[in-house]
Tab-separated table of C-alpha atoms and ligand atoms in Angstrom:
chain	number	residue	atom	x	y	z
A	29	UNK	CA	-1.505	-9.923	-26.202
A	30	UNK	CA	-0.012	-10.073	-22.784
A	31	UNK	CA	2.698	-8.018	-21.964
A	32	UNK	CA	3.060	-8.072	-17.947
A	33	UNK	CA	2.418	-11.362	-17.193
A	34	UNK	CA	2.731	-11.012	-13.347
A	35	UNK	CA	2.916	-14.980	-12.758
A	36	UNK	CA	5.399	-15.769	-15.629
A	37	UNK	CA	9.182	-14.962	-13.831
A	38	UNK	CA	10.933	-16.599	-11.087
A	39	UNK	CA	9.704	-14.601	-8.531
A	40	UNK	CA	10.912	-13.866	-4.960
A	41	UNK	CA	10.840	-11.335	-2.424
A	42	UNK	CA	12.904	-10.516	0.027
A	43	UNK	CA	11.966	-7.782	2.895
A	44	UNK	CA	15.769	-6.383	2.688
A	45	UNK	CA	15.944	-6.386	-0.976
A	46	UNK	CA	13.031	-4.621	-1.819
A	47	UNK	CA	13.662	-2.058	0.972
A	48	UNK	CA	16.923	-1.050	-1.162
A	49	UNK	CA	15.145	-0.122	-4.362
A	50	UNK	CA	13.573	2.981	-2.506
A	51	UNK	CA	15.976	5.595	-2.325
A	52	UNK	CA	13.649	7.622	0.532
A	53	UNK	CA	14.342	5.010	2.683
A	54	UNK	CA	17.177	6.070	5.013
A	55	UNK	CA	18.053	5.590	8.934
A	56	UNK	CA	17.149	8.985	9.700
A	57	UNK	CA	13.174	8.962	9.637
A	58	UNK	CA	10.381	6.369	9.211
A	59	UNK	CA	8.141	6.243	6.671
A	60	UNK	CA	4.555	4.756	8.186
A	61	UNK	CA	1.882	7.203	5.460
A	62	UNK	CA	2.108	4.618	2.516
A	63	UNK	CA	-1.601	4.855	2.459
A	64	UNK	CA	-1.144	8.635	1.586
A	65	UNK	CA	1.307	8.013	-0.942
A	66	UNK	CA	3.831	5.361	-1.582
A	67	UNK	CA	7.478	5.601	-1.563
A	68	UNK	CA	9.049	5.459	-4.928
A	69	UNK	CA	11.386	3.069	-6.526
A	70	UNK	CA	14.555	4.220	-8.623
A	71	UNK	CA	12.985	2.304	-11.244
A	72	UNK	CA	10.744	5.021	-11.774
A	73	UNK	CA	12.245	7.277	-10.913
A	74	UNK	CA	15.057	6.654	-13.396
A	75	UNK	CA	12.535	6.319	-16.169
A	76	UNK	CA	10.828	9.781	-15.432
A	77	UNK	CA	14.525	11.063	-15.447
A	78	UNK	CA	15.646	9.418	-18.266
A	79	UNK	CA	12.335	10.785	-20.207
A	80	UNK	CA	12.825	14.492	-19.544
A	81	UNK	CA	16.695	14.330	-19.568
A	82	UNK	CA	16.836	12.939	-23.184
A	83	UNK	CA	13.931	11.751	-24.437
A	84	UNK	CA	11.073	14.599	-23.903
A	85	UNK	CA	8.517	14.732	-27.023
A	86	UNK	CA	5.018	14.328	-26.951
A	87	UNK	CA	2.782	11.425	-27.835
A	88	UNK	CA	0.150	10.992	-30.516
A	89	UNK	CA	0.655	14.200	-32.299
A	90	UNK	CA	4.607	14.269	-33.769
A	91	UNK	CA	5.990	12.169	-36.100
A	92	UNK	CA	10.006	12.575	-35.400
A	93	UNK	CA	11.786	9.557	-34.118
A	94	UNK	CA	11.192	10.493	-29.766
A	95	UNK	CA	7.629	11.308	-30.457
A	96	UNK	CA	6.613	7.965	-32.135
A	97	UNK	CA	8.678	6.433	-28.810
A	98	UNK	CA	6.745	7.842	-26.566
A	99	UNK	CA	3.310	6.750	-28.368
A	100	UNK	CA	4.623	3.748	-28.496
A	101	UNK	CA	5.553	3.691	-24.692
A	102	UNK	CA	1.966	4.867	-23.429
A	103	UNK	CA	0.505	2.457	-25.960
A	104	UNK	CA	2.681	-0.138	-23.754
A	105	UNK	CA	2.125	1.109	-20.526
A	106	UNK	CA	-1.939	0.888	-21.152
A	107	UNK	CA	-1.070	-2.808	-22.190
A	108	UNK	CA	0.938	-3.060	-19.150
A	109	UNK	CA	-2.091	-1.828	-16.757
A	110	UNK	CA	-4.908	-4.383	-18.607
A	111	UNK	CA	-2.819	-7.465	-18.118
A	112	UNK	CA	-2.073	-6.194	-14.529
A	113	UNK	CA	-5.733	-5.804	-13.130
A	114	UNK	CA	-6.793	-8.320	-16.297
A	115	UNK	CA	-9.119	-5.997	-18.020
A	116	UNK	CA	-10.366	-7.798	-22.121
A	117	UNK	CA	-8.854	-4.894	-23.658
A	118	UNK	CA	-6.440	-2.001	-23.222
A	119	UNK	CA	-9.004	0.045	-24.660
A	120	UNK	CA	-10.715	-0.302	-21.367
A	121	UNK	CA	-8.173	1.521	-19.866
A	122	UNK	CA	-8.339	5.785	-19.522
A	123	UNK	CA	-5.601	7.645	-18.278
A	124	UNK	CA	-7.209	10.070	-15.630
A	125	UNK	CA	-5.504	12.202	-13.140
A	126	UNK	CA	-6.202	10.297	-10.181
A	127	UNK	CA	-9.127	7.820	-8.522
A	128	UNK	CA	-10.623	11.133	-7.952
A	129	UNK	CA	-10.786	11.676	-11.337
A	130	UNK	CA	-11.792	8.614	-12.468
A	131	UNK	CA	-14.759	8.386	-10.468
A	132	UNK	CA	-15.791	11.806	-11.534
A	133	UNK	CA	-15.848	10.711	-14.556
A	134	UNK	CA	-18.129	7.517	-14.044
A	135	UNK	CA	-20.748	9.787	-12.147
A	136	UNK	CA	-20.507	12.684	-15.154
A	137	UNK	CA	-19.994	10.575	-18.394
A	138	UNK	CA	-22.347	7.673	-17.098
A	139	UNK	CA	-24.586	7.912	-14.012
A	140	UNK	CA	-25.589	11.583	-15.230
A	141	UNK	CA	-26.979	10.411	-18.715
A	142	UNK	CA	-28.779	7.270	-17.208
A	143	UNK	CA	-30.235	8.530	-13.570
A	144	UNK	CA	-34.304	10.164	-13.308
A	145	UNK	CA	-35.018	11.397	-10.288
A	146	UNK	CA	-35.750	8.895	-7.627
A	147	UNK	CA	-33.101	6.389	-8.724
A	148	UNK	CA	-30.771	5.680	-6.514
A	149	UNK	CA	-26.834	4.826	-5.622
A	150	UNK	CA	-26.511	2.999	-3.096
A	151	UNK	CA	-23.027	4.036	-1.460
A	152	UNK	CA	-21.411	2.323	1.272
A	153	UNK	CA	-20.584	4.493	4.381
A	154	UNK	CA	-16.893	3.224	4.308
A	155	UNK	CA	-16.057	5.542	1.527
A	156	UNK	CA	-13.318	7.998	1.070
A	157	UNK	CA	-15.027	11.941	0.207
A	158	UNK	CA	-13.627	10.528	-3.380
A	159	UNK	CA	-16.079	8.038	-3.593
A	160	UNK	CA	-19.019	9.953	-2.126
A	161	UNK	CA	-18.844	13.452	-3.466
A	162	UNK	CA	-18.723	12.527	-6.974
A	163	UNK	CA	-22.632	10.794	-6.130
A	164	UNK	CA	-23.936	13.705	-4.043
A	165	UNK	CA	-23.006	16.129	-6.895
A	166	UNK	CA	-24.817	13.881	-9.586
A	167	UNK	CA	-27.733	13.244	-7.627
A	168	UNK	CA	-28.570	16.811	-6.972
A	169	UNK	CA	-28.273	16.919	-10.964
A	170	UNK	CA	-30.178	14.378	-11.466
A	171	UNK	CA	-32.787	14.249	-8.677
A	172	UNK	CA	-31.436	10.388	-7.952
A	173	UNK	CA	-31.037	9.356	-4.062
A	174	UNK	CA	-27.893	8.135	-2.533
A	175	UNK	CA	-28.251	5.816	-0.233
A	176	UNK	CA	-26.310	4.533	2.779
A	177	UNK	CA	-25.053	1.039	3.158
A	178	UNK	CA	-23.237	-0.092	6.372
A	179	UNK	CA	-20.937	-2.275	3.403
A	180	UNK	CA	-22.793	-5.405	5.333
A	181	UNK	CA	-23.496	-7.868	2.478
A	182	UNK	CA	-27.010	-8.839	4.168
A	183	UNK	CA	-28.097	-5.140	4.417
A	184	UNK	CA	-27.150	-4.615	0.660
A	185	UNK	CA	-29.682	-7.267	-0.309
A	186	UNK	CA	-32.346	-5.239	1.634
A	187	UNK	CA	-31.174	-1.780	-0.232
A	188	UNK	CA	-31.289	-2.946	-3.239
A	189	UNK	CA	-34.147	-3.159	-5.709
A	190	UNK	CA	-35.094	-1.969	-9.580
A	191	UNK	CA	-34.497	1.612	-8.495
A	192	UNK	CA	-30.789	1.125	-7.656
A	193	UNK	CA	-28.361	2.039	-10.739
A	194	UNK	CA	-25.577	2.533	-9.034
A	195	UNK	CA	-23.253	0.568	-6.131
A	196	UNK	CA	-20.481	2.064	-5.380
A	197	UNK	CA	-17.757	0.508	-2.909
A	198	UNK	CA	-14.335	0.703	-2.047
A	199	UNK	CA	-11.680	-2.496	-1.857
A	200	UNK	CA	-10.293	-1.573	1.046
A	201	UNK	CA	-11.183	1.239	3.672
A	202	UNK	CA	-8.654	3.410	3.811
A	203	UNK	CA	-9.453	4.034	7.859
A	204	UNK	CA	-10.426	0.824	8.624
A	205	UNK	CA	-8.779	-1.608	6.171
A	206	UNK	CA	-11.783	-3.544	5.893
A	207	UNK	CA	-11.798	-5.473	2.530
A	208	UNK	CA	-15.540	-6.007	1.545
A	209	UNK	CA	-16.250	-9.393	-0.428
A	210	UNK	CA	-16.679	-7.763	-3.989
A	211	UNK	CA	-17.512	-11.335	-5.374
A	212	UNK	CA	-21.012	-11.353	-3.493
A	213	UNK	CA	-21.338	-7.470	-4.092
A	214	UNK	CA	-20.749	-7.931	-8.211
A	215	UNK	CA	-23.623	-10.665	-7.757
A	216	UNK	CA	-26.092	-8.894	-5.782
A	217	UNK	CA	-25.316	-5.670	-7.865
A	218	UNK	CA	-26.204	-7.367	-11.116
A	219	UNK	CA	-28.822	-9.308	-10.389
A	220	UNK	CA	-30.715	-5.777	-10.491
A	221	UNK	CA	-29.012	-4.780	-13.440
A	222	UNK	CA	-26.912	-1.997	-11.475
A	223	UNK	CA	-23.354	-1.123	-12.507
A	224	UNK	CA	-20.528	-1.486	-9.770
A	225	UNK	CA	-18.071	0.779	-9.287
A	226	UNK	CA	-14.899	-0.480	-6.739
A	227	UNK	CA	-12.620	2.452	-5.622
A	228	UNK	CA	-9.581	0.696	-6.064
A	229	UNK	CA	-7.402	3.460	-4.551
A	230	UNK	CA	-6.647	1.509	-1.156
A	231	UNK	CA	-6.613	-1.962	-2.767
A	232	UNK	CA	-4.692	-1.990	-5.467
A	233	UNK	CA	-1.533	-2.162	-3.919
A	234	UNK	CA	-1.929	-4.947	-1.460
A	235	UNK	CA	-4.468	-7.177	-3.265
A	236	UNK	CA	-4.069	-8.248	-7.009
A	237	UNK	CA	-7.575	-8.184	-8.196
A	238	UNK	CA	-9.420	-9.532	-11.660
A	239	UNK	CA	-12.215	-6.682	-12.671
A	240	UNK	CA	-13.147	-9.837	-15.244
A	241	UNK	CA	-13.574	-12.293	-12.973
A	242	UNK	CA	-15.374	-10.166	-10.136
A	243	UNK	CA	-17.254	-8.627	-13.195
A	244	UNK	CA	-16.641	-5.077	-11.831
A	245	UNK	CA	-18.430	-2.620	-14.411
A	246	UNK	CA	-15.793	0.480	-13.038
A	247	UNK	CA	-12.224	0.454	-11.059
A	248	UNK	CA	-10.532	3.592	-10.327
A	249	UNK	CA	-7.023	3.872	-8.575
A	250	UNK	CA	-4.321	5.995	-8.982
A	251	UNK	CA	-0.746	5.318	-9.473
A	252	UNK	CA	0.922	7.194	-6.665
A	253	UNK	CA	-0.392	4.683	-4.091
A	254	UNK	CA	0.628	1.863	-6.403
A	255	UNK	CA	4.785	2.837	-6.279
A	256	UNK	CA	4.051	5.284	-9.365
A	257	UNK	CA	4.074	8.823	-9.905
A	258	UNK	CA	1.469	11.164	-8.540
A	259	UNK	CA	-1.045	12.844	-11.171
A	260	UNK	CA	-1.854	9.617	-12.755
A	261	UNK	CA	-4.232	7.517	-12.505
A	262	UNK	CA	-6.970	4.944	-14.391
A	263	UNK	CA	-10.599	4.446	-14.636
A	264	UNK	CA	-11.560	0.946	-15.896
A	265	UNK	CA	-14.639	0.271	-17.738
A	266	UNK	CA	-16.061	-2.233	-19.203
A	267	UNK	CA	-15.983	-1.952	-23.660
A	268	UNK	CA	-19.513	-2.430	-23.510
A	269	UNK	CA	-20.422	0.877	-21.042
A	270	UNK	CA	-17.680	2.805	-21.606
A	271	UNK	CA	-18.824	3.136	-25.867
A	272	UNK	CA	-21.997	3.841	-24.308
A	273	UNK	CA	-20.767	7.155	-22.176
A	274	UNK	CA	-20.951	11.098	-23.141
A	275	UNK	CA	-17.320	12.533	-23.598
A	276	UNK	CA	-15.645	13.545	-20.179
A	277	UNK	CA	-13.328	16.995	-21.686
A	278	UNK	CA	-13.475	18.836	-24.900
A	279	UNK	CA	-9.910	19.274	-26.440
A	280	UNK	CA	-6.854	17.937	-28.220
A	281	UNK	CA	-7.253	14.019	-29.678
A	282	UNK	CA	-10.095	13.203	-28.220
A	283	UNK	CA	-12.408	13.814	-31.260
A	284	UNK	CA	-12.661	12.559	-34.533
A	285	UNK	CA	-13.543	15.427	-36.500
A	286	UNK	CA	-14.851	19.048	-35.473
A	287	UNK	CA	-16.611	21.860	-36.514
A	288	UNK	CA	-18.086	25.267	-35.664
A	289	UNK	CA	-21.275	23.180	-35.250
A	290	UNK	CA	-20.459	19.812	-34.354
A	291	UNK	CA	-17.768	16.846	-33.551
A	292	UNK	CA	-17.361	13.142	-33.470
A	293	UNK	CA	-15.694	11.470	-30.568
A	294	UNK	CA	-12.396	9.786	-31.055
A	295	UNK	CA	-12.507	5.926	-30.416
A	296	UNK	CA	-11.797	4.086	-27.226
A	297	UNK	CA	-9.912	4.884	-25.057
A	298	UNK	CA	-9.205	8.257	-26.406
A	299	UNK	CA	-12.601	9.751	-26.171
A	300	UNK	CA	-11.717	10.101	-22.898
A	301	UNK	CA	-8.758	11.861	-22.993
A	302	UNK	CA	-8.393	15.071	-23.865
A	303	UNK	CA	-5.189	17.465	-24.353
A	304	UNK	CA	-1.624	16.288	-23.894
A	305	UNK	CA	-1.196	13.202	-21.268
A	306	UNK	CA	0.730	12.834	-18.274
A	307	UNK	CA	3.490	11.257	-20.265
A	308	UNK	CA	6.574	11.123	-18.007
A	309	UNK	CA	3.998	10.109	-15.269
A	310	UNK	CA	3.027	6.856	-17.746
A	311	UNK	CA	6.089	6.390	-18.726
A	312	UNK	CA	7.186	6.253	-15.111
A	313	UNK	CA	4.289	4.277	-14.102
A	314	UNK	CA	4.778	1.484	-16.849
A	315	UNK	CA	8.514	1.064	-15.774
A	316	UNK	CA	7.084	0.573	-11.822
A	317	UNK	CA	4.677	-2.340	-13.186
A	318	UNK	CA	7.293	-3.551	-15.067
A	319	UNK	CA	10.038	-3.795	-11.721
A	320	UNK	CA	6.684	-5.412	-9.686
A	321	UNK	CA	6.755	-7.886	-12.137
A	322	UNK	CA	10.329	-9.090	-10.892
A	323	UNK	CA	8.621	-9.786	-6.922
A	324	UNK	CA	6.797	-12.028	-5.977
A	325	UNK	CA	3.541	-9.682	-4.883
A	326	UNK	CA	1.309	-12.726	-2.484
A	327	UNK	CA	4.772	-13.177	-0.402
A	328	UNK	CA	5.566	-9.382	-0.106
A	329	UNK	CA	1.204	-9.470	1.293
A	330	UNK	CA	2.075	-11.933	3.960
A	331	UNK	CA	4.866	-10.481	5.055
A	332	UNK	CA	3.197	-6.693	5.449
A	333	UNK	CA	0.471	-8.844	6.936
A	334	UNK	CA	3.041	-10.043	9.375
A	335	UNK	CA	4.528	-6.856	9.902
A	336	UNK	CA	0.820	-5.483	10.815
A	337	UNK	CA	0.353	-8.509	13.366
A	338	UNK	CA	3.543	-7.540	15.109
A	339	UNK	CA	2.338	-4.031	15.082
A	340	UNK	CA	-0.505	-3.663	16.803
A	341	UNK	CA	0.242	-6.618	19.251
A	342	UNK	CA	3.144	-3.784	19.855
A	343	UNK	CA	0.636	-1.262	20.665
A	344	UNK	CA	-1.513	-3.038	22.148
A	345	UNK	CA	0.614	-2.442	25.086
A	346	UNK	CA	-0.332	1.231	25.196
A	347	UNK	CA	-2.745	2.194	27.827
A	348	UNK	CA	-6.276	3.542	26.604
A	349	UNK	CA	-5.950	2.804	23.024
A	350	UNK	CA	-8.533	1.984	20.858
A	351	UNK	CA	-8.333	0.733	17.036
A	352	UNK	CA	-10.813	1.261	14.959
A	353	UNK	CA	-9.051	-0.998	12.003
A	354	UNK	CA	-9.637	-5.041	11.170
A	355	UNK	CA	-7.164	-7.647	12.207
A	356	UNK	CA	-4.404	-8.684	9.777
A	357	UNK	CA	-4.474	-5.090	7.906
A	358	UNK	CA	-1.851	-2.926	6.834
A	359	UNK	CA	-3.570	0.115	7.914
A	360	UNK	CA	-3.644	0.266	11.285
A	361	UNK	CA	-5.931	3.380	13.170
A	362	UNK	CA	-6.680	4.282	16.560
A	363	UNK	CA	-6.669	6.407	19.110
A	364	UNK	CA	-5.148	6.848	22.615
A	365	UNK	CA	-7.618	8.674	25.281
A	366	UNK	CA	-7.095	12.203	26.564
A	367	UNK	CA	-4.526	12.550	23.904
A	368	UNK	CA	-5.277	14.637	20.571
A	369	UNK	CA	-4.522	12.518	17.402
A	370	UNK	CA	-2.750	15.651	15.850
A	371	UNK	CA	-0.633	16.637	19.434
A	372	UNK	CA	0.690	13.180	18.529
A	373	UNK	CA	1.545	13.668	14.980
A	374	UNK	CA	3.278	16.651	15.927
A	375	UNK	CA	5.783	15.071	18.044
A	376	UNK	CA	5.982	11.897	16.275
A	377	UNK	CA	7.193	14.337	13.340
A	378	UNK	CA	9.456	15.919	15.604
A	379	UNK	CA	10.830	12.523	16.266
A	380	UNK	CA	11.036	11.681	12.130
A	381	UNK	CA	7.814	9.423	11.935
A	382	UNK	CA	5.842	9.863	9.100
A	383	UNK	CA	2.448	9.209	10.222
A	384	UNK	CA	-1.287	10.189	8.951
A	385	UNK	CA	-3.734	11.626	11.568
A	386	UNK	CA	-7.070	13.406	10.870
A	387	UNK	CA	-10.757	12.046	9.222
A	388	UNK	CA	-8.852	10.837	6.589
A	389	UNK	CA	-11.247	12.324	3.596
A	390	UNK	CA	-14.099	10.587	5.371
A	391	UNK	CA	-16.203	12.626	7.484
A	392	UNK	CA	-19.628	10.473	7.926
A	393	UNK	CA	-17.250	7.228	8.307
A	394	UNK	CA	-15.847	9.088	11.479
A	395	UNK	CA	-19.011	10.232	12.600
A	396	UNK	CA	-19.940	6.355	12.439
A	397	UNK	CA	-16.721	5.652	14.640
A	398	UNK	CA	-17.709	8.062	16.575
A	399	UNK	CA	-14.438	10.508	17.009
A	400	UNK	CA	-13.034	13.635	14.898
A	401	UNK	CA	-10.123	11.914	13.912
A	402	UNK	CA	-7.912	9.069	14.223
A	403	UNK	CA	-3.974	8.139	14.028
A	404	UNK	CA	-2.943	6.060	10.854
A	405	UNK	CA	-0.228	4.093	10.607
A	406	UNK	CA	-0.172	2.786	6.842
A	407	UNK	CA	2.641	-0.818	6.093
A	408	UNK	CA	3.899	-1.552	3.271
A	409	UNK	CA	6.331	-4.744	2.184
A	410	UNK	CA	9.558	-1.748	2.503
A	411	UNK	CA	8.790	-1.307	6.133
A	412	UNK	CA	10.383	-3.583	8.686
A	413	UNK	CA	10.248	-4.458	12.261
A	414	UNK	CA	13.129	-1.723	13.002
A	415	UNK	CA	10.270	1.231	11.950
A	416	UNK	CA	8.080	-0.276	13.851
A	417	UNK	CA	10.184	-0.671	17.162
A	418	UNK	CA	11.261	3.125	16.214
A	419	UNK	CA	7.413	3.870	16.012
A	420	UNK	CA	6.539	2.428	19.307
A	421	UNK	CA	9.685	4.717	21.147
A	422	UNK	CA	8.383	7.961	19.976
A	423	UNK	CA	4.889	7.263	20.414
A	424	UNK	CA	5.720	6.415	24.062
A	425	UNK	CA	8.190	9.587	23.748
A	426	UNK	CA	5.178	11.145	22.989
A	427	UNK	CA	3.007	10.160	25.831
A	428	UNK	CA	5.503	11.055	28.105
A	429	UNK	CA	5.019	14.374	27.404
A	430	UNK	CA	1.558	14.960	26.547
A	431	UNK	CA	0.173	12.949	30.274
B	27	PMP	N1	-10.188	6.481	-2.269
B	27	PMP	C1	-9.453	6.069	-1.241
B	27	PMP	C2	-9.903	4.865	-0.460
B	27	PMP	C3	-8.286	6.761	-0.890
B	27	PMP	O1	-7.573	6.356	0.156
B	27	PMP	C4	-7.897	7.871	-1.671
B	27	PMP	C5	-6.626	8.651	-1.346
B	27	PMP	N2	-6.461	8.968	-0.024
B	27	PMP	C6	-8.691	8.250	-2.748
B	27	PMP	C7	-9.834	7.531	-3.019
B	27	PMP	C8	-8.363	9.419	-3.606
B	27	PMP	O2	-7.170	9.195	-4.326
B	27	PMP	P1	-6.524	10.391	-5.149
B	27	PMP	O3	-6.404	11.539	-4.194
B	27	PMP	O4	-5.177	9.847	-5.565
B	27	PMP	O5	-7.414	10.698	-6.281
């Protein structure tokens, strides 16, 4: 059963349009940290309302008229989030609190029961702290190895061998916007029998993606990023591993029975999720997926892509800057010399820009690049060319004073 079908409607998108279904938006300040969090749309925001204004009950535990309504919305909202990444089965879908979360729970419920000492992850050096903690912590458990990987498809074929369990990778940098090719990674990866897991945190939002068809074992990504509320989020599994993992959190629903001395785990996907859920955040987040559905997502990428092009060929006029970010991305980082990235967030703030400066939750990555920090400027298809012209002025605003 497919309930979002993302190619079924007469689609469009217009830049204008779209811009007006985000209340945040206004022609006082500018809005350029999307990669932080994204702006929401009433949509949402209306269902959250409408949820705790007259609908509030719980789900999966009462039986009065609201409370079956809200199962029955979650239930939906998990169907929603299959069809839209186009997992086999929503039962392959776990409501976590985040891609944090979610990858936690990959390295606890999976890679802890299956790693000896002297396996080994191989982890690409792209990675946000999200994606590389979660391995450190398991591999001093376990005695495994992580291993760097430069995210360079030839050097991956090097790293890899029978002692690899684990790749784990990110779908897009969220410093550099690189996009690694996940179709030759999911090859590589299971040619030795290792499981892939893609942080989908970055990714999700600008690039559709099929975990069936790239044969991803895990995705995580959280809503937030994705237009949705913030405390949600989703780890995807495959049926096949997911049956196969411990239980992440004792607690409410997500056994079958229980005693002083023992208990049986509930059934997919609720072995997973224990106590009461994040239900105005679902509810909220299944009301976003279904307004995407009404735009036409590949246009709304081309014209952030656009957007991005006319960006940095705008910066590009600044003296001393360097970029540390791939062509044609929506996340756009660099630096200007003899200035401080966070002297410049400062009085870009003080101007109304909302900007992202710092290591950006990934410490060896900037050790790579070489700096302590770098400014982001995150696009998405509700930004136009009047943000970026208003970027551009206080950024030379800024020089002004700081030279
Ligand atoms: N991975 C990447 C690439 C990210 O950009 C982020 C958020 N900055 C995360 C993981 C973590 O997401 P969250 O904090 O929502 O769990």
């Amino acid at each position: 059963m497919v309930l979002l079908d993302l190619n079924s409607h007469n689609k469009h998108y217009n830049p204008e349009k779209f811009r007006s279904n985000f209340p945040a938006i206004n022609d006082q300040s500018v809005y350029l940290d999307s990669a932080a969090t994204a702006l929401k749309p009433q949509a949402m925001i209306a269902a959250t309302h409408e949820y705790y204004a007259h609908s509030t009950a719980t789900a999966q535990r009462s039986l009065h008229h609201d409370a079956l309504q809200v199962t029955a919305s979650i239930d939906k909202a998990r169907q929603y989030v299959a069809d839209f990444i186009h997992a086999n089965d929503n039962s392959e879908i776990i409501w976590t609190r985040g891609t944090t979360e979610s990858i936690n729970i990959v390295a606890q419920s999976y890679a802890r029961t299956i790693l000896k000492p002297n396996d080994e992850i191989i982890v690409s050096e792209l990675e946000h702290h999200s994606n590389l903690l979660p391995w450190l912590i398991v591999a001093q458990q376990t005695g495994a190895k992580v291993i760097k990987w430069s995210s360079n498809i030839d050097e991956l074929s090097a790293l890899i061998s029978s002692r690899t369990k684990i790749v784990a990778i990110t779908q897009m940098s969220n410093v550099t916007g690189f996009c690694p090719d996940l179709a030759t990674i999911s090859q590589i990866t299971h040619q030795y029998n290792a499981v892939l897991v893609v942080d989908g945190a970055q990714g999700i939002v600008h690039h559709c993606l099929d975990v069936k068809q790239l044969d991803i074992d895990f995705y995580a990504f959280s809503a937030h990023k994705l237009y949705g509320p913030t405390g949600l989020g989703v780890l995807y599994g495959k049926q096949l591993l997911l049956k196969q993992m411990s239980v992440w959190q004792g607690g409410g629903k997500m056994l079958k029975t229980a005693s002083f001395s023992d208990f049986q785990p509930a059934d997919l996907p609720y072995k997973f999720e224990a106590g009461t859920p994040n239900i105005a955040g679902i509810i909220g987040f299944a009301a976003t997926l279904d307004w995407l559905r009404n735009w036409d997502v590949k246009q709304a990428d081309r014209y952030t892509e656009q957007l991005a092009n006319y960006t940095k060929s705008q910066l590009m006029k600044i003296t001393d800057i360097e970029f540390y970010s791939v062509d044609n991305s929506p996340i756009i980082s660099f630096n200007i010399k003899n200035i401080h990235h966070n002297d410049l967030a400062i009085l870009l703030g003080e101007q109304k820009i909302a900007i992202r400066t710092g290591e950006l939750c990934a410490q060896p990555l900037m050790q790579k690049l070489g700096c302590h920090g770098v400014i982001r400027i995150s696009l998405m298809p509700y930004n136009n060319q009047q943000d970026v012209d208003k970027l551009i002025e206080a950024i030379q605003n800024a020089i002004a004073i700081l030279t």
